[in-house]
Amino acid sequence: NAGVTQTPKFQVLKTGQSMTLQCAQDMNHEYMSWYRQDPGMGLRLIHYSVGAGITDQGEVPNGYNVSRSTTEDFPLRLLSAAPSQTSVYFCASSRTSGLTGELFFGEGSRLTVL
Amino acid sequence: EDQVTQSPEALRLQEGESSSLNCSYTVSGLRGLFWYRQDPGKGPEFLFTLYSAGEEKEKERLKATLTKKESFLHITAPKPEDSATYLCAASGAGSYQLTFGKGTKLSVIP
C-alpha cells in the first residue's frame, strides 16, 4: 500500500517557468490537499478538494492551480514560478471531509525557484 | 483569525528525562486539536486527535491532553528515537482548513 505518492521529490525552476507537482493516493480518500512548509512558519494550506470535480482555495492560493478529475489524483500547477514559491510542498489526504485533521501526508516535493 | 502557538521552539532532553510540549490555540468553535510527528525530510505523521477539554490520548511514551485554551504533549522517559519535530494543529467550526503551529523540535540525547 503506497499511501500518498508525490513526484518529483526535488525540482529546480527558473523564474517564469511553469510546472506540475503530482500527487496520487491509493486509499480511496475523499479529501485531498496541498500544503507548503517554509522555515519558521507552520504548514499553510494552498488548495484542497472534498471530492472529484470539487476544489477550493486555502490560505495561500495565489500562483497555484489545482484540479481533481479522479479520486486518486490531485496535481498542483505553478503557473509562472517566482522565488517566493521556493518551498517544500506536501500533499495530504484523509478518508472523509469530516476527518480533515487526520491527514496522511506524502514525503514532500522540494522546489527551488531561481 | 485562528492561531496556534507552540512552545518551546526547541527542547533537548536526556534519555529518560520526561517533559511536556505546549500548544496554545485560539480557534472559533474548536472541532479538533491534532498532533503530528515530523522526521527530517519526511511528511508529518498523524499521532492524536482531541475533541473536547479533559480528553486524553496515549500512545507508547506519548500522552496528549486538552484544555479549553491549550494542549500538552507529555513525553515520559523519552528515547533517542523520539527525536523529531512535533506539530500541533487545530480545526475550527465550519472550516476544512487546519491551522498549524510552527512546531517544537525535540532532541533526546543518549
Short mmCIF file of C-alpha atoms in Angstrom, two decimals:
data_model
loop_
_atom_site.label_atom_id
_atom_site.label_comp_id
_atom_site.label_asym_id
_atom_site.label_seq_id
_atom_site.Cartn_x
_atom_site.Cartn_y
_atom_site.Cartn_z
CA ASN A 1 0.00 0.00 0.00
CA ALA A 2 1.81 3.12 -1.25
CA GLY A 3 -0.33 5.72 0.58
CA VAL A 4 0.28 9.24 -0.77
CA THR A 5 2.87 9.49 -3.53
CA GLN A 6 4.39 12.78 -4.64
CA THR A 7 6.60 13.42 -7.66
CA PRO A 8 9.10 14.85 -8.23
CA LYS A 9 10.93 14.87 -4.88
CA PHE A 10 13.24 17.68 -5.99
CA GLN A 11 12.87 20.33 -8.71
CA VAL A 12 14.75 23.47 -9.68
CA LEU A 13 12.97 26.05 -11.82
CA LYS A 14 13.82 29.40 -13.29
CA THR A 15 11.59 32.39 -12.62
CA GLY A 16 8.63 32.37 -15.00
CA GLN A 17 8.68 28.66 -15.77
CA SER A 18 5.63 26.52 -15.12
CA MET A 19 5.44 23.01 -13.76
CA THR A 20 3.11 20.48 -12.14
CA LEU A 21 3.65 18.67 -8.87
CA GLN A 22 1.94 15.30 -8.98
CA CYS A 23 0.08 13.70 -6.09
CA ALA A 24 -1.64 10.31 -6.07
CA GLN A 25 -3.25 8.32 -3.27
CA ASP A 26 -4.38 4.70 -3.36
CA MET A 27 -6.54 4.73 -0.21
CA ASN A 28 -9.77 5.89 -1.88
CA HIS A 29 -9.66 9.03 0.24
CA GLU A 30 -12.32 11.65 -0.38
CA TYR A 31 -10.35 14.68 0.83
CA MET A 32 -7.01 15.82 -0.66
CA SER A 33 -4.98 18.95 -0.05
CA TRP A 34 -1.73 20.74 -0.78
CA TYR A 35 0.38 22.49 1.87
CA ARG A 36 3.61 24.40 1.72
CA GLN A 37 6.16 24.39 4.54
CA ASP A 38 8.65 27.22 4.93
CA PRO A 39 11.35 27.67 7.60
CA GLY A 40 9.99 29.41 10.69
CA MET A 41 6.39 29.07 9.55
CA GLY A 42 3.72 26.48 10.08
CA LEU A 43 2.29 24.40 7.29
CA ARG A 44 -0.02 26.54 5.16
CA LEU A 45 -2.90 25.26 3.08
CA ILE A 46 -2.77 26.12 -0.63
CA HIS A 47 -5.77 24.32 -2.15
CA TYR A 48 -7.99 21.44 -1.17
CA SER A 49 -10.60 19.12 -2.65
CA VAL A 50 -13.50 17.34 -0.93
CA GLY A 51 -14.12 15.03 -3.87
CA ALA A 52 -13.64 14.53 -7.60
CA GLY A 53 -14.59 17.65 -9.51
CA ILE A 54 -14.61 19.88 -6.40
CA THR A 55 -11.74 22.16 -5.41
CA ASP A 56 -11.40 25.23 -3.25
CA GLN A 57 -8.79 27.73 -2.12
CA GLY A 58 -6.88 27.58 1.12
CA GLU A 59 -4.86 30.22 2.91
CA VAL A 60 -2.21 30.88 0.21
CA PRO A 61 -3.68 30.02 -3.24
CA ASN A 62 -2.16 32.77 -5.39
CA GLY A 63 0.12 31.49 -8.16
CA TYR A 64 -1.18 27.92 -7.92
CA ASN A 65 -3.85 25.97 -9.74
CA VAL A 66 -5.40 22.56 -9.00
CA SER A 67 -7.87 20.13 -10.50
CA ARG A 68 -9.41 16.87 -9.29
CA SER A 69 -10.61 14.78 -12.20
CA THR A 70 -10.30 11.47 -10.33
CA THR A 71 -10.47 10.42 -6.68
CA GLU A 72 -6.83 9.30 -6.79
CA ASP A 73 -5.02 12.29 -8.31
CA PHE A 74 -4.65 15.91 -7.23
CA PRO A 75 -1.95 17.77 -9.20
CA LEU A 76 -0.69 21.22 -8.21
CA ARG A 77 0.28 23.56 -11.05
CA LEU A 78 2.62 26.50 -10.70
CA LEU A 79 1.59 28.90 -13.44
CA SER A 80 4.64 31.21 -13.54
CA ALA A 81 7.19 30.32 -10.88
CA ALA A 82 8.55 33.03 -8.57
CA PRO A 83 11.38 32.86 -5.99
CA SER A 84 8.74 33.28 -3.26
CA GLN A 85 7.42 29.85 -4.24
CA THR A 86 10.66 28.19 -3.15
CA SER A 87 9.39 25.79 -0.51
CA VAL A 88 8.68 22.20 0.43
CA TYR A 89 5.27 21.11 -0.80
CA PHE A 90 3.23 18.38 0.84
CA CYS A 91 0.18 16.62 -0.48
CA ALA A 92 -2.14 15.15 2.16
CA SER A 93 -5.36 13.16 2.15
CA SER A 94 -7.99 11.95 4.58
CA ARG A 95 -10.75 9.37 4.38
CA THR A 96 -13.60 11.86 4.52
CA SER A 97 -14.04 15.62 4.58
CA GLY A 98 -15.18 15.38 8.18
CA LEU A 99 -11.80 13.97 9.20
CA THR A 100 -9.68 16.71 7.64
CA GLY A 101 -7.46 16.85 10.71
CA GLU A 102 -6.37 13.21 10.47
CA LEU A 103 -4.25 13.58 7.40
CA PHE A 104 -1.93 11.19 5.59
CA PHE A 105 0.99 13.13 4.12
CA GLY A 106 3.27 12.38 1.22
CA GLU A 107 7.03 12.67 1.62
CA GLY A 108 7.17 16.13 0.08
CA SER A 109 8.46 17.86 -3.04
CA ARG A 110 11.30 20.33 -2.53
CA LEU A 111 11.07 23.16 -5.06
CA THR A 112 13.72 25.82 -5.67
CA VAL A 113 12.95 28.79 -7.93
CA LEU A 114 15.98 30.74 -9.12
CA GLU B 1 -8.29 34.64 12.84
CA ASP B 2 -7.39 31.20 14.16
CA GLN B 3 -3.97 30.95 15.80
CA VAL B 4 -1.87 28.07 17.11
CA THR B 5 1.31 28.74 19.08
CA GLN B 6 3.75 26.05 20.16
CA SER B 7 6.41 26.28 22.84
CA PRO B 8 9.26 25.82 23.26
CA GLU B 9 10.65 26.08 19.73
CA ALA B 10 13.31 23.51 20.60
CA LEU B 11 13.82 21.16 23.53
CA ARG B 12 16.82 19.00 24.39
CA LEU B 13 16.27 16.16 26.85
CA GLN B 14 18.46 13.46 28.25
CA GLU B 15 17.20 9.96 27.59
CA GLY B 16 14.69 9.14 30.31
CA GLU B 17 14.05 12.81 31.23
CA SER B 18 10.28 13.39 30.99
CA SER B 19 8.87 16.72 29.81
CA SER B 20 5.92 18.39 28.09
CA LEU B 21 5.37 20.35 24.90
CA ASN B 22 2.78 23.11 24.84
CA CYS B 23 0.25 24.10 22.17
CA SER B 24 -1.88 27.20 22.80
CA TYR B 25 -4.77 27.79 20.44
CA THR B 26 -7.30 30.49 19.60
CA VAL B 27 -9.91 28.89 17.37
CA SER B 28 -13.58 29.68 16.94
CA GLY B 29 -15.63 26.61 17.76
CA LEU B 30 -12.87 24.04 18.08
CA ARG B 31 -13.74 20.90 16.12
CA GLY B 32 -10.49 19.11 16.83
CA LEU B 33 -6.91 19.51 18.06
CA PHE B 34 -4.35 17.36 16.30
CA TRP B 35 -0.77 16.30 16.99
CA TYR B 36 1.69 15.19 14.34
CA ARG B 37 5.28 13.99 14.35
CA GLN B 38 7.64 15.02 11.56
CA ASP B 39 11.04 13.44 10.96
CA PRO B 40 13.68 15.33 8.90
CA GLY B 41 12.98 15.12 5.16
CA LYS B 42 9.62 13.40 5.70
CA GLY B 43 5.99 14.36 5.74
CA PRO B 44 4.14 14.75 9.05
CA GLU B 45 2.72 11.59 10.61
CA PHE B 46 -0.60 11.78 12.45
CA LEU B 47 -0.48 10.97 16.17
CA PHE B 48 -3.63 12.08 18.02
CA THR B 49 -6.98 13.84 17.76
CA LEU B 50 -8.54 15.55 20.78
CA TYR B 51 -12.09 16.86 20.59
CA SER B 52 -13.05 18.28 23.97
CA ALA B 53 -11.49 19.69 27.13
CA GLY B 54 -10.45 16.97 29.55
CA GLU B 55 -9.84 14.41 26.85
CA GLU B 56 -6.57 12.43 26.89
CA LYS B 57 -4.99 10.09 24.35
CA GLU B 58 -1.91 7.88 24.81
CA LYS B 59 0.50 6.08 22.52
CA GLU B 60 3.60 4.41 23.90
CA ARG B 61 5.59 7.16 25.70
CA LEU B 62 3.35 9.99 24.47
CA LYS B 63 0.21 11.35 26.09
CA ALA B 64 -1.80 14.27 24.70
CA THR B 65 -4.18 16.31 26.84
CA LEU B 66 -6.57 19.17 26.07
CA THR B 67 -7.94 22.15 27.99
CA LYS B 68 -10.12 24.98 26.70
CA LYS B 69 -7.07 27.03 25.73
CA GLU B 70 -4.15 24.67 25.25
CA SER B 71 -2.97 21.16 24.65
CA PHE B 72 0.05 19.38 26.07
CA LEU B 73 2.08 16.54 24.66
CA HIS B 74 3.68 14.74 27.58
CA ILE B 75 6.71 12.58 26.85
CA THR B 76 7.54 10.03 29.52
CA ALA B 77 11.04 8.56 29.72
CA PRO B 78 11.91 9.56 26.13
CA LYS B 79 14.29 7.60 23.96
CA PRO B 80 16.54 8.91 21.16
CA GLU B 81 14.08 7.60 18.59
CA ASP B 82 11.51 10.10 19.91
CA SER B 83 13.66 12.89 18.46
CA ALA B 84 11.56 14.72 15.85
CA THR B 85 9.59 17.89 15.32
CA TYR B 86 6.13 17.73 16.88
CA LEU B 87 3.39 19.75 15.20
CA CYS B 88 0.10 20.86 16.66
CA ALA B 89 -2.88 21.84 14.50
CA ALA B 90 -6.44 22.97 15.15
CA SER B 91 -9.65 22.93 13.16
CA GLY B 92 -12.50 25.38 13.77
CA ALA B 93 -16.21 25.13 13.21
CA GLY B 94 -17.38 25.13 9.62
CA SER B 95 -13.88 25.01 8.14
CA TYR B 96 -11.95 22.44 6.18
CA GLN B 97 -8.75 24.26 6.98
CA LEU B 98 -6.24 23.27 9.62
CA THR B 99 -4.17 25.93 11.34
CA PHE B 100 -0.73 24.55 12.17
CA GLY B 101 1.73 25.74 14.76
CA LYS B 102 5.41 26.15 13.89
CA GLY B 103 6.39 23.02 15.78
CA THR B 104 8.69 22.01 18.63
CA LYS B 105 11.94 20.33 17.67
CA LEU B 106 12.68 17.65 20.25
CA SER B 107 16.16 16.18 20.62
CA VAL B 108 16.68 13.26 23.00
CA ILE B 109 20.32 12.71 23.88
CA PRO B 110 21.51 9.18 24.82
#
